[in-house]
XYZ file of C-alpha atoms in Angstrom:
783
model
C -31.145 85.845 -19.618
C -34.686 86.998 -20.351
C -35.581 88.418 -23.759
C -38.361 90.819 -24.584
C -38.947 93.244 -27.441
C -41.559 94.922 -29.537
C -41.469 97.497 -32.309
C -38.717 99.976 -31.462
C -37.919 98.622 -27.987
C -35.531 95.902 -26.741
C -35.260 94.697 -23.122
C -32.702 92.257 -21.760
C -32.067 90.921 -18.251
C -28.897 89.189 -17.048
C -27.877 87.346 -13.901
C -24.366 86.308 -12.946
C -23.984 83.775 -10.136
C -21.790 80.873 -9.120
C -24.397 78.421 -10.317
C -26.644 79.140 -13.255
C -29.831 77.966 -11.527
C -31.218 78.502 -8.056
C -28.431 80.596 -6.601
C -28.024 84.127 -5.298
C -26.673 86.516 -7.889
C -23.385 88.385 -7.795
C -24.469 91.108 -10.216
C -27.764 91.396 -12.090
C -28.700 93.823 -14.821
C -31.739 94.892 -16.813
C -31.380 97.076 -19.900
C -34.183 98.814 -21.804
C -33.528 100.690 -25.047
C -36.127 102.488 -27.177
C -35.133 103.559 -30.674
C -36.474 106.398 -32.761
C -38.989 105.075 -35.326
C -37.368 103.381 -38.287
C -33.780 103.933 -37.116
C -31.030 102.673 -34.795
C -30.795 106.017 -33.018
C -31.398 105.770 -29.270
C -34.502 107.629 -28.119
C -34.309 106.461 -24.508
C -32.025 104.066 -22.596
C -32.397 102.805 -19.038
C -29.742 100.692 -17.281
C -30.360 99.085 -13.872
C -27.912 96.971 -11.853
C -28.339 94.788 -8.783
C -25.426 93.812 -6.564
C -23.745 97.192 -6.979
C -25.259 98.767 -3.885
C -27.704 98.094 -1.042
C -30.574 98.631 -3.517
C -30.992 98.595 -7.278
C -28.712 101.174 -8.897
C -29.641 103.227 -11.980
C -27.171 105.017 -14.258
C -28.662 108.418 -15.169
C -25.346 109.929 -16.338
C -24.638 107.101 -18.770
C -28.212 107.037 -20.022
C -28.154 110.770 -20.726
C -24.829 110.473 -22.514
C -26.141 107.789 -24.886
C -29.501 109.304 -25.845
C -29.610 110.449 -29.455
C -26.608 108.353 -30.523
C -26.546 105.640 -33.157
C -26.124 102.079 -31.896
C -22.500 101.391 -32.837
C -18.848 101.421 -31.805
C -18.834 105.058 -30.726
C -21.809 104.473 -28.421
C -20.070 101.415 -26.941
C -16.889 103.335 -26.138
C -18.803 106.194 -24.504
C -20.955 103.739 -22.518
C -17.984 101.772 -21.154
C -16.122 104.919 -20.166
C -19.179 106.424 -18.495
C -20.131 103.209 -16.673
C -16.586 102.816 -15.338
C -16.841 106.290 -13.798
C -20.421 106.008 -12.591
C -20.502 102.454 -11.211
C -17.992 102.551 -8.352
C -17.816 100.467 -5.189
C -16.125 101.084 -1.879
C -13.256 98.588 -1.368
C -14.792 97.509 1.958
C -18.364 97.098 0.697
C -20.258 93.947 1.768
C -19.766 90.966 -0.502
C -16.254 91.888 -1.613
C -15.093 91.064 -5.167
C -15.132 94.791 -5.975
C -12.956 94.638 -9.098
C -14.827 91.619 -10.414
C -18.246 93.221 -9.888
C -17.183 96.442 -11.613
C -15.861 94.383 -14.512
C -19.169 92.537 -14.708
C -21.005 95.850 -15.196
C -19.036 96.479 -18.386
C -19.209 92.865 -19.517
C -22.972 92.616 -19.111
C -23.480 95.849 -21.018
C -21.225 94.500 -23.758
C -23.409 91.383 -23.974
C -26.417 93.662 -24.273
C -24.686 95.702 -26.965
C -23.928 92.592 -29.062
C -27.438 91.225 -28.547
C -29.056 94.477 -29.704
C -26.810 94.567 -32.772
C -28.002 91.093 -33.673
C -31.692 91.675 -33.036
C -32.242 95.223 -34.275
C -35.256 95.208 -36.523
C -36.200 91.627 -35.659
C -38.970 90.267 -33.465
C -37.255 88.184 -30.747
C -39.054 84.942 -29.928
C -39.103 83.784 -26.312
C -36.761 81.001 -25.310
C -38.193 77.525 -24.744
C -39.351 77.056 -21.164
C -37.428 74.722 -18.916
C -39.207 71.603 -17.815
C -38.404 68.995 -15.238
C -38.545 65.291 -15.994
C -40.003 63.667 -12.874
C -41.234 60.109 -12.495
C -44.060 59.531 -10.006
C -44.343 55.849 -8.970
C -47.086 54.107 -10.926
C -50.056 52.870 -8.916
C -49.278 55.146 -5.972
C -52.282 56.560 -4.156
C -52.866 60.179 -5.104
C -53.020 61.084 -1.410
C -49.570 59.570 -0.817
C -47.191 62.518 -1.164
C -43.909 60.590 -0.833
C -41.947 60.833 -4.061
C -44.006 63.740 -5.359
C -42.538 67.151 -6.214
C -44.144 69.166 -3.436
C -43.053 72.754 -3.081
C -40.640 73.579 -0.281
C -42.797 74.409 2.764
C -40.927 77.678 3.309
C -40.750 78.670 -0.370
C -43.431 81.352 -0.301
C -42.077 83.047 2.801
C -38.518 82.836 1.495
C -39.543 84.324 -1.844
C -41.396 87.195 -0.157
C -38.741 87.805 2.492
C -41.044 86.803 5.352
C -39.092 83.683 6.345
C -37.516 84.302 9.724
C -33.833 83.566 10.160
C -31.847 83.822 13.356
C -30.904 87.483 13.034
C -34.517 88.358 12.153
C -35.539 87.703 15.754
C -36.716 90.943 17.308
C -34.221 92.404 19.771
C -35.060 91.431 23.333
C -35.247 93.939 26.156
C -31.764 95.001 27.300
C -30.154 93.069 24.440
C -26.414 93.535 23.941
C -24.235 92.994 20.904
C -20.960 91.096 20.806
C -17.985 91.586 18.493
C -14.928 89.350 18.358
C -11.316 90.339 18.983
C -9.210 88.243 16.623
C -5.538 87.564 16.145
C -3.638 89.313 13.377
C -0.721 86.869 13.643
C -0.474 83.321 12.339
C 1.553 82.028 15.304
C 2.665 84.163 18.233
C 2.783 84.618 21.966
C 0.485 87.268 23.390
C 2.687 89.702 25.312
C 0.100 92.269 26.351
C -3.455 93.354 25.678
C -4.500 97.001 26.046
C -8.272 97.405 26.008
C -8.436 100.692 27.928
C -9.706 102.595 24.886
C -12.466 100.030 24.325
C -13.567 100.051 27.965
C -13.718 103.854 27.923
C -16.342 103.907 25.184
C -19.715 104.897 26.718
C -21.827 101.961 25.518
C -19.270 99.203 26.134
C -20.419 96.823 28.874
C -17.412 94.530 29.126
C -14.428 92.967 27.415
C -14.089 89.201 27.855
C -10.960 87.049 27.764
C -9.997 83.451 28.572
C -9.873 84.064 32.332
C -13.585 84.995 32.211
C -14.637 81.515 31.079
C -16.258 79.928 34.179
C -16.076 76.354 32.916
C -13.732 74.665 30.480
C -11.845 76.773 27.981
C -11.039 73.761 25.845
C -10.102 70.826 28.029
C -12.214 68.378 29.959
C -13.704 64.903 29.521
C -13.333 65.325 25.786
C -10.081 67.014 24.755
C -10.390 69.665 22.061
C -7.352 71.132 20.357
C -9.027 74.536 20.168
C -9.952 76.869 22.982
C -13.027 79.022 23.412
C -10.734 82.052 23.744
C -6.984 82.110 23.094
C -4.857 81.790 26.202
C -1.295 83.076 25.998
C -0.737 82.042 22.381
C -2.481 82.347 19.041
C -2.217 79.677 16.371
C -3.747 81.368 13.329
C -4.892 84.682 11.928
C -8.483 84.939 13.091
C -7.917 83.023 16.327
C -10.513 84.464 18.725
C -8.715 86.156 21.629
C -11.626 87.925 23.270
C -14.896 89.721 22.740
C -16.348 93.171 23.298
C -19.951 93.459 24.484
C -21.719 96.768 23.908
C -25.176 98.284 23.557
C -25.058 98.422 19.758
C -23.393 96.516 16.947
C -21.471 99.543 15.717
C -20.095 100.342 19.160
C -19.059 96.748 19.744
C -17.242 96.543 16.413
C -15.453 99.876 16.886
C -14.396 98.907 20.396
C -13.081 95.535 19.247
C -10.920 97.230 16.614
C -9.517 99.620 19.226
C -8.006 96.818 21.337
C -4.212 96.862 21.035
C -2.333 93.571 21.284
C 1.424 93.084 21.324
C 2.781 89.792 19.990
C 6.030 87.896 19.880
C 6.001 86.076 16.563
C 6.802 82.359 16.521
C 7.688 80.122 13.560
C 4.597 79.597 11.442
C 3.637 76.690 9.210
C 1.355 78.070 6.493
C 1.264 75.746 3.487
C 1.147 71.985 3.071
C 4.687 72.119 1.709
C 5.765 73.962 4.871
C 4.202 71.228 6.983
C 5.942 68.473 5.016
C 9.289 70.212 5.412
C 8.752 70.737 9.154
C 7.221 67.244 9.605
C 4.225 68.941 11.233
C 1.622 66.175 11.128
C -1.346 64.912 13.092
C -1.761 61.319 14.109
C -2.815 58.822 12.964
C -1.320 58.445 9.504
C -3.887 56.372 7.652
C -3.019 53.594 5.220
C -5.488 51.763 2.994
C -4.037 48.843 1.028
C -5.347 45.976 -1.063
C -3.626 43.585 -3.484
C 0.049 43.156 -4.342
C 1.665 46.427 -5.401
C 5.026 45.015 -6.452
C 3.461 42.379 -8.676
C 1.236 45.000 -10.244
C 4.179 47.225 -11.086
C 6.244 44.353 -12.495
C 3.425 43.434 -14.888
C 3.216 46.987 -16.210
C 4.726 48.318 -19.412
C 4.368 51.919 -18.256
C 4.546 53.657 -14.922
C 3.249 57.191 -14.581
C 3.898 59.480 -11.670
C 2.272 62.790 -10.936
C 1.187 65.224 -8.282
C -1.842 67.410 -7.778
C -2.508 70.381 -5.531
C -6.070 71.426 -4.727
C -6.661 74.681 -2.910
C -9.198 75.315 -0.199
C -12.641 76.791 -0.676
C -14.823 79.179 1.316
C -18.334 78.074 2.190
C -19.796 81.493 1.342
C -23.272 80.601 2.580
C -25.901 83.334 2.152
C -26.271 83.884 5.917
C -23.119 84.169 7.992
C -22.761 82.550 11.423
C -25.165 84.112 13.920
C -26.199 83.421 17.520
C -28.632 84.991 19.968
C -28.197 83.860 23.589
C -30.969 84.562 26.120
C -30.408 83.765 29.820
C -33.314 82.151 31.668
C -34.034 81.296 35.298
C -31.755 79.094 37.432
C -28.634 79.271 35.258
C -30.536 78.142 32.185
C -29.746 79.645 28.815
C -31.573 79.544 25.478
C -29.516 79.646 22.290
C -30.961 80.638 18.915
C -28.277 79.653 16.473
C -27.613 79.123 12.808
C -25.848 75.811 13.290
C -25.864 72.359 11.724
C -24.922 70.802 15.066
C -27.421 71.725 17.816
C -26.281 68.966 20.172
C -22.588 69.809 19.791
C -23.435 73.458 20.405
C -25.398 72.455 23.509
C -22.523 70.347 24.834
C -19.785 72.917 24.250
C -21.807 75.803 25.674
C -22.533 73.734 28.792
C -18.831 72.885 29.216
C -17.746 76.492 28.745
C -20.285 77.775 31.265
C -19.685 74.952 33.740
C -23.320 73.844 33.778
C -25.095 70.647 32.748
C -26.424 70.192 29.221
C -30.044 70.060 30.360
C -29.788 73.748 31.228
C -28.837 74.685 27.664
C -31.660 74.873 25.122
C -30.494 75.193 21.499
C -33.065 76.140 18.862
C -32.558 76.184 15.088
C -35.454 77.406 12.968
C -33.618 77.489 9.647
C -30.293 78.488 8.130
C -29.414 80.485 5.074
C -27.139 77.772 3.748
C -24.517 75.713 5.510
C -22.582 73.332 3.216
C -20.886 71.905 6.311
C -19.499 75.205 7.518
C -21.839 76.045 10.399
C -20.638 74.084 13.350
C -20.407 76.305 16.418
C -20.067 80.003 17.207
C -22.269 80.101 20.279
C -19.861 79.573 23.193
C -18.538 83.144 23.379
C -22.013 84.654 22.943
C -23.431 82.362 25.629
C -20.534 83.304 27.924
C -21.441 87.004 27.686
C -25.176 86.387 28.188
C -24.545 84.104 31.166
C -22.077 86.482 32.819
C -24.227 89.614 32.594
C -27.685 87.997 32.649
C -28.728 89.865 29.524
C -29.551 88.688 25.968
C -26.563 88.922 23.634
C -26.490 88.794 19.850
C -23.643 88.295 17.393
C -23.866 88.072 13.624
C -20.531 87.993 11.874
C -19.892 90.321 8.975
C -18.786 88.500 5.846
C -15.116 89.398 6.304
C -15.216 88.281 9.963
C -16.909 85.022 9.050
C -14.328 84.195 6.399
C -11.490 85.145 8.744
C -12.624 83.128 11.763
C -14.021 79.992 10.139
C -12.186 77.385 8.108
C -13.259 76.117 4.704
C -12.665 73.083 2.530
C -9.338 71.384 3.167
C -6.627 71.964 0.566
C -4.951 68.744 -0.582
C -1.560 67.910 -1.988
C -1.311 64.481 -3.581
C 1.254 62.316 -5.321
C 0.430 59.198 -7.248
C 2.197 56.391 -9.038
C 0.137 54.353 -11.498
C 0.779 51.558 -13.972
C -1.570 52.070 -16.916
C -0.832 49.011 -19.045
C -2.730 46.578 -16.838
C -4.744 49.204 -14.965
C -2.958 48.608 -11.662
C -3.092 51.729 -9.540
C -0.504 51.850 -6.840
C 0.840 54.296 -4.316
C -1.013 57.527 -3.520
C 0.553 59.756 -0.871
C -1.736 62.594 0.218
C -1.155 65.406 2.673
C -4.033 67.446 3.975
C -4.008 70.839 5.657
C -6.411 70.211 8.493
C -6.858 70.343 12.236
C -10.075 69.654 14.140
C -12.374 66.999 12.613
C -9.646 66.246 10.109
C -9.565 62.474 10.509
C -13.124 62.204 9.186
C -12.180 64.210 6.086
C -9.017 62.224 5.394
C -10.785 58.909 5.976
C -13.399 59.759 3.369
C -10.752 60.949 0.911
C -8.985 57.595 1.203
C -12.257 55.719 0.766
C -12.928 57.565 -2.469
C -9.412 57.403 -3.896
C -10.486 54.965 -6.633
C -13.726 56.850 -7.414
C -15.716 54.441 -9.606
C -12.957 52.159 -10.917
C -11.851 48.627 -10.088
C -8.169 48.743 -9.150
C -6.778 45.303 -8.196
C -3.646 46.592 -6.478
C -3.911 49.787 -4.535
C -2.394 51.604 -1.595
C -3.393 54.973 -0.255
C -1.707 56.891 2.557
C -3.340 59.848 4.224
C -1.222 62.335 6.165
C -2.865 65.257 7.947
C -0.787 68.429 8.131
C -0.825 70.734 11.133
C -0.522 74.352 10.061
C -1.158 77.798 11.457
C -4.244 78.495 9.378
C -7.819 78.635 10.710
C -9.100 75.149 11.414
C -10.746 73.736 8.308
C -13.993 71.846 8.545
C -16.481 69.792 6.586
C -17.475 71.047 3.159
C -19.911 69.221 0.878
C -18.350 65.834 0.244
C -15.654 66.525 2.915
C -12.754 64.623 1.399
C -14.664 62.688 -1.241
C -14.224 65.271 -4.025
C -10.491 65.563 -3.319
C -9.960 61.806 -3.473
C -11.976 61.564 -6.683
C -10.090 64.464 -8.232
C -6.757 62.736 -7.783
C -8.194 59.598 -9.367
C -9.553 61.491 -12.375
C -6.187 63.186 -12.805
C -4.359 59.890 -13.266
C -7.156 58.651 -15.550
C -6.504 61.664 -17.788
C -2.748 61.029 -17.602
C -3.240 57.405 -18.715
C -5.472 58.477 -21.602
C -2.876 60.984 -22.758
C -0.066 58.428 -22.456
C -1.927 55.760 -24.445
C -3.429 58.115 -27.014
C -7.014 57.252 -26.104
C -9.932 59.340 -24.904
C -10.515 59.646 -21.195
C -14.024 58.173 -21.669
C -12.491 54.975 -23.059
C -10.167 54.592 -20.079
C -12.984 55.293 -17.623
C -15.349 52.794 -19.237
C -12.719 50.034 -19.336
C -12.139 50.341 -15.604
C -15.662 50.896 -14.250
C -16.779 48.731 -11.351
C -19.311 45.937 -11.886
C -21.937 44.400 -9.622
C -20.315 42.408 -6.814
C -16.856 43.976 -7.078
C -14.937 44.789 -3.901
C -13.742 48.282 -3.036
C -10.219 48.836 -1.631
C -11.817 48.692 1.844
C -13.433 45.325 0.984
C -17.068 46.424 0.755
C -19.176 44.586 -1.824
C -20.942 46.802 -4.367
C -24.603 45.804 -4.342
C -27.513 47.159 -6.405
C -24.866 48.622 -8.677
C -26.408 50.977 -11.265
C -23.378 52.975 -12.358
C -22.955 51.235 -15.713
C -26.610 51.904 -16.545
C -26.066 55.562 -15.707
C -22.893 55.601 -17.813
C -24.518 54.036 -20.891
C -27.532 56.305 -20.748
C -25.482 59.430 -20.204
C -23.277 58.675 -23.226
C -26.358 57.920 -25.311
C -28.335 60.991 -24.307
C -25.348 63.304 -24.452
C -24.279 62.021 -27.914
C -20.655 62.515 -26.974
C -19.012 62.065 -30.381
C -21.427 64.350 -32.195
C -21.126 67.019 -29.539
C -17.328 66.919 -29.545
C -17.412 67.667 -33.275
C -19.941 70.437 -32.712
C -17.854 71.931 -29.925
C -14.750 71.914 -32.104
C -16.638 73.754 -34.850
C -18.172 76.174 -32.345
C -14.805 77.097 -30.861
C -13.382 77.823 -34.323
C -16.315 80.037 -35.260
C -16.787 82.016 -32.033
C -14.411 84.573 -30.668
C -16.153 85.524 -27.414
C -17.422 82.157 -26.171
C -15.693 78.796 -25.869
C -17.032 75.384 -24.931
C -15.627 72.212 -23.393
C -16.965 68.728 -22.610
C -16.182 66.050 -20.025
C -17.840 62.836 -18.801
C -17.074 61.678 -15.253
C -18.704 58.981 -13.045
C -19.048 59.200 -9.276
C -19.582 56.739 -6.453
C -20.278 58.323 -3.081
C -20.584 56.395 0.173
C -23.594 57.253 2.334
C -22.860 57.241 6.063
C -20.860 59.153 8.620
C -17.346 57.735 8.834
C -17.663 58.024 12.626
C -20.070 55.189 13.436
C -21.807 56.700 16.479
C -23.077 59.642 14.409
C -25.247 57.320 12.327
C -28.284 57.687 14.564
C -31.295 59.965 14.740
C -34.298 60.649 16.920
C -37.757 62.111 16.347
C -40.760 63.155 18.395
C -44.285 63.060 16.947
C -47.393 64.428 18.687
C -50.984 63.884 17.581
C -53.373 66.442 19.068
C -57.048 65.849 19.786
C -58.160 67.902 16.779
C -56.223 65.517 14.519
C -53.306 67.832 13.799
C -49.777 66.446 13.944
C -46.530 68.024 15.144
C -43.186 66.530 14.124
C -39.806 67.298 15.672
C -36.626 65.663 14.381
C -32.906 66.082 14.829
C -32.079 67.497 11.404
C -31.688 71.173 10.627
C -33.232 73.007 7.694
C -30.687 74.937 5.655
C -32.635 75.308 2.434
C -32.199 71.685 1.337
C -35.867 70.850 2.005
C -35.345 68.441 4.900
C -38.423 69.638 6.807
C -40.540 69.239 3.682
C -39.362 65.659 3.246
C -40.079 64.834 6.885
C -43.629 66.106 6.391
C -43.978 63.767 3.427
C -42.716 60.789 5.422
C -45.114 61.518 8.287
C -47.971 62.280 5.931
C -47.818 58.838 4.335
C -48.516 57.239 7.715
C -50.674 59.712 9.627
C -51.808 62.778 7.712
C -50.415 66.224 6.913
C -48.385 67.390 9.931
C -46.598 70.561 10.910
C -42.833 70.471 11.477
C -41.498 72.585 14.307
C -37.981 73.946 14.542
C -35.027 71.770 15.523
C -34.600 71.947 19.283
C -32.291 70.203 21.730
C -35.228 70.051 24.174
C -37.435 68.157 21.718
C -34.889 65.695 20.339
C -31.714 65.018 22.307
C -28.252 63.931 21.194
C -28.687 64.751 17.536
C -26.044 64.168 14.885
C -24.973 67.074 12.673
C -27.008 67.658 9.547
C -24.301 66.572 7.134
C -22.820 63.708 5.089
C -25.889 63.363 2.810
C -27.549 61.122 5.391
C -30.020 63.485 7.074
C -33.059 62.402 5.044
C -32.207 58.744 5.647
C -31.564 59.031 9.377
C -34.251 61.487 10.387
C -36.805 60.122 7.943
C -36.394 56.635 9.396
C -36.715 58.029 12.947
C -39.889 59.926 12.003
C -41.258 56.792 10.349
C -40.483 54.760 13.466
C -42.459 57.194 15.643
C -45.353 57.207 13.176
C -45.449 53.396 13.080
C -45.663 53.305 16.879
C -48.579 55.744 16.813
C -50.179 53.841 13.951
C -50.155 50.644 16.007
C -51.784 52.475 18.906
C -54.527 53.828 16.637
C -55.109 50.603 14.697
C -57.752 49.151 17.123
C -59.877 52.288 16.655
C -59.549 52.097 12.880
C -60.613 48.431 13.004
C -63.577 49.270 15.256
C -64.789 52.066 12.961
C -63.334 51.487 9.451
C -65.578 54.144 7.904
C -64.624 56.760 10.470
C -62.498 59.829 9.956
C -58.965 60.464 11.167
C -60.220 62.947 13.766
C -62.715 60.460 15.203
C -60.037 57.765 15.616
C -57.761 60.221 17.377
C -60.493 61.390 19.770
C -61.521 57.815 20.516
C -57.939 56.925 21.405
C -57.607 60.027 23.566
C -60.790 59.236 25.507
C -59.389 55.741 26.047
C -56.260 57.364 27.533
C -53.928 56.196 24.769
C -50.590 57.979 24.533
C -50.651 60.042 21.331
C -47.000 61.046 21.533
C -44.149 58.811 20.431
C -40.380 58.948 20.294
C -38.840 57.493 17.169
C -35.273 56.311 16.815
C -33.103 54.924 14.059
C -29.541 53.642 13.865
C -28.016 52.653 10.558
C -27.460 48.883 10.811
C -24.295 46.968 10.069
C -21.799 49.824 10.058
C -18.257 49.613 11.387
C -14.941 49.693 9.542
C -11.462 49.046 10.951
C -8.456 50.538 9.126
C -6.071 48.182 10.929
C -7.693 45.036 9.520
C -9.225 46.639 6.415
C -12.516 44.989 7.230
C -16.060 45.951 8.126
C -18.797 47.943 6.427
C -17.861 51.598 5.909
C -21.054 52.783 4.206
C -24.727 51.877 4.262
C -24.953 52.143 0.488
C -23.589 54.177 -2.407
C -25.110 56.749 -4.716
C -23.968 56.575 -8.304
C -23.976 59.191 -10.997
C -22.495 60.090 -14.337
C -22.215 63.691 -15.372
C -21.586 64.947 -18.871
C -20.750 68.598 -18.383
C -20.626 70.996 -21.268
C -19.323 74.345 -20.124
C -19.581 77.550 -22.079
C -17.209 80.246 -20.906
C -19.110 83.476 -21.352
C -19.514 85.801 -18.385
C -19.446 82.662 -16.197
C -22.502 80.991 -17.695
C -22.591 77.266 -18.330
C -24.705 74.246 -19.200
C -24.401 70.804 -17.632
C -25.810 67.392 -18.375
C -26.350 64.862 -15.602
C -27.745 61.396 -15.064
C -27.762 60.902 -11.305
C -28.984 57.897 -9.314
C -30.060 59.171 -5.888
C -32.259 56.256 -4.827
C -35.922 56.776 -3.993
C -36.314 60.528 -3.911
C -38.654 61.746 -1.198
C -39.245 64.938 -3.166
C -37.919 65.194 -6.746
C -38.606 68.933 -7.031
C -36.360 69.688 -4.063
C -33.667 67.206 -5.095
C -33.492 68.626 -8.621
C -32.791 72.009 -7.068
C -30.141 70.437 -4.868
C -28.402 68.825 -7.810
C -28.368 72.317 -9.299
C -27.518 71.149 -12.785
C -29.436 70.880 -16.044
C -29.477 68.219 -18.689
C -29.397 68.874 -22.425
C -31.591 66.353 -24.179
C -31.205 65.104 -27.738
C -33.103 67.960 -29.364
C -31.184 70.661 -27.541
C -33.750 71.851 -25.026
C -32.550 72.053 -21.445
C -34.245 69.761 -18.936
C -33.370 69.383 -15.287
C -33.020 65.682 -14.526
C -33.122 63.417 -11.535
C -33.237 59.625 -11.359
C -35.724 58.797 -8.605
C -35.601 55.009 -8.661
C -33.885 53.166 -5.810
C -30.961 51.100 -7.122
C -32.016 47.577 -7.941
C -35.737 48.167 -7.413
C -36.922 49.063 -10.904
C -40.236 47.448 -11.809
C -38.928 47.084 -15.354
C -35.263 46.012 -15.465
C -35.006 47.132 -19.104
C -36.083 50.676 -18.269
C -33.272 53.248 -18.215
C -32.151 54.393 -14.797
C -32.938 58.040 -15.491
C -36.236 59.896 -15.764
C -37.864 60.393 -19.120
C -38.210 63.970 -20.350
């Protein structure tokens, strides 16, 4: 909230979003009131709202109704009544949440009303500015940009709206638009499809179904349990049955809705409980066990049992899934896609079209957010472009995107724990999941103990097969669910023993050299340092007293406090994905071009790759991610993209550095450009492929042995939440290793830290675990 006022005038601005910082707003508002001199009578009032229409919306009727009135209860009642009538939304408007957004209009005005009551006749001082505590390595060359808070390379264009996303590509000549035909049944046989009305529409080019797929519709060398287009049976609401291709988006969407499908409903499994009752499970059922459970239970004075259900979650990225497919010569096709998995998209498009992968070129400039949810949409669009030899575009509306794509997996968990001696025993989890589910369940099991040493432990992971859209990766993909179950039984133990949850957590924290349930040694362990500093900086006991007093004294706002540690394993659970490639070119004018296998979705990956390359060679330019530049890329996911792609870029730069070293030795006072030209005239290859594979990985559930993760990131978060129109404040001490770019990583953490004197500072620990120059120095940045 911004504050501004001078004699007789008060201005306030409000933003409501899912995260307080660095996130798109749901509803924004700016209010400007001017009072008659020496009174509280309104001379003029202007109200403006964002998020209530395609552009900023003013409220002339309400403003006129309030002019000349005294600032008080009568004005408030008239304003709320008038705003409710004036600020309406169509139930089908983009963005949804119609009732919530209309409620926010009234709530934000009420905040403004209370604020004006409090500040009438006073000069409002500006709030303290936020600062960021960032540590730059001491002794580092000023020209070395690694570890420095450089601005995101696309920030200016994103802020001005000039950044080009997939759907911003100019329409090609003869471009068509595709709209999906989706199932309205959870589980049913398709009896008949009547698309005569759609085909009769003037601009409709074709209607595509499973029989139109020239290659594989879902089977082949690699078996997928989902088809490109449904064939005879649908298995969820939103299952893609076909597609309409037309000259315009509107025509395609209207034609798709006109298709009439008759179904014969079949038994449907919807919830996790339904799946358990029907024994509808996927194989394998995972078991992770360490220690002696029976002995642990016999030594216990108390045994607690509980269960926890966690619902799913929509990705709700800013940009929905979008693809533009452009056919080229000789059965080649170029795909512009908003995807985190260019190589998977390339492979599946090639299989669906019945052509080789080298004829499919996938390009990803940037994405408007992903969070794990942008895997593939391109096969159907490529099918239409390939069949009719014309460019085809498809960008899903928000409701289509949420219908067709899966989100975070819901979990249902049961646990049995013996608190007296801290022996955690049986955890039985069931997960609603289909494709890619084993990776999610594996990670949930490997985070079932979160940050605590549990001598005797067993976890069982059961994946449920339901008739819901296939769920997929979502930030942490399984880790948060496993940790949540753990924190639930920690709270249960604290309640049972009459102690605070912080006491129970601290008693059971891991230490350096401890073994996880999957027998991985914890090395460079900094969690206890994070814990101690977080408790010290947050002043937990004082703040709990303050919160108690605050809640007694305030009617409209309430606060709560919690302290939770985290330990997150860094690596793909599927070993072969832990690899990355890069391609670096040095041109004769000294400029550098870098291509790598990661995709940019706002997380600043391209910026970090520039910093890596810059340390070795000079400031380069990063091109878009392309399957033609770097082949066989892993998805940009699992918090490993900076590690994998950065190491591959570094490998390529080191190769080029070795090739240039003789020219640097021959002319040590020369310039970068002169060394490059000398090497070129000597016919030295100034292009290099880099490659990196994470060493030492490989875990076997059968033997409970091997190395599951390359390393762990540790963090402790003290979150203080204030419930007031969905605003909040958080405190975090997070160990993320050596940050390539603290400014970007602070934005990614998306939280703020409250220091001892109450000012809010965004925090990030940028020291690699175990590599502090001063072992007595705290593991977090100084303010």
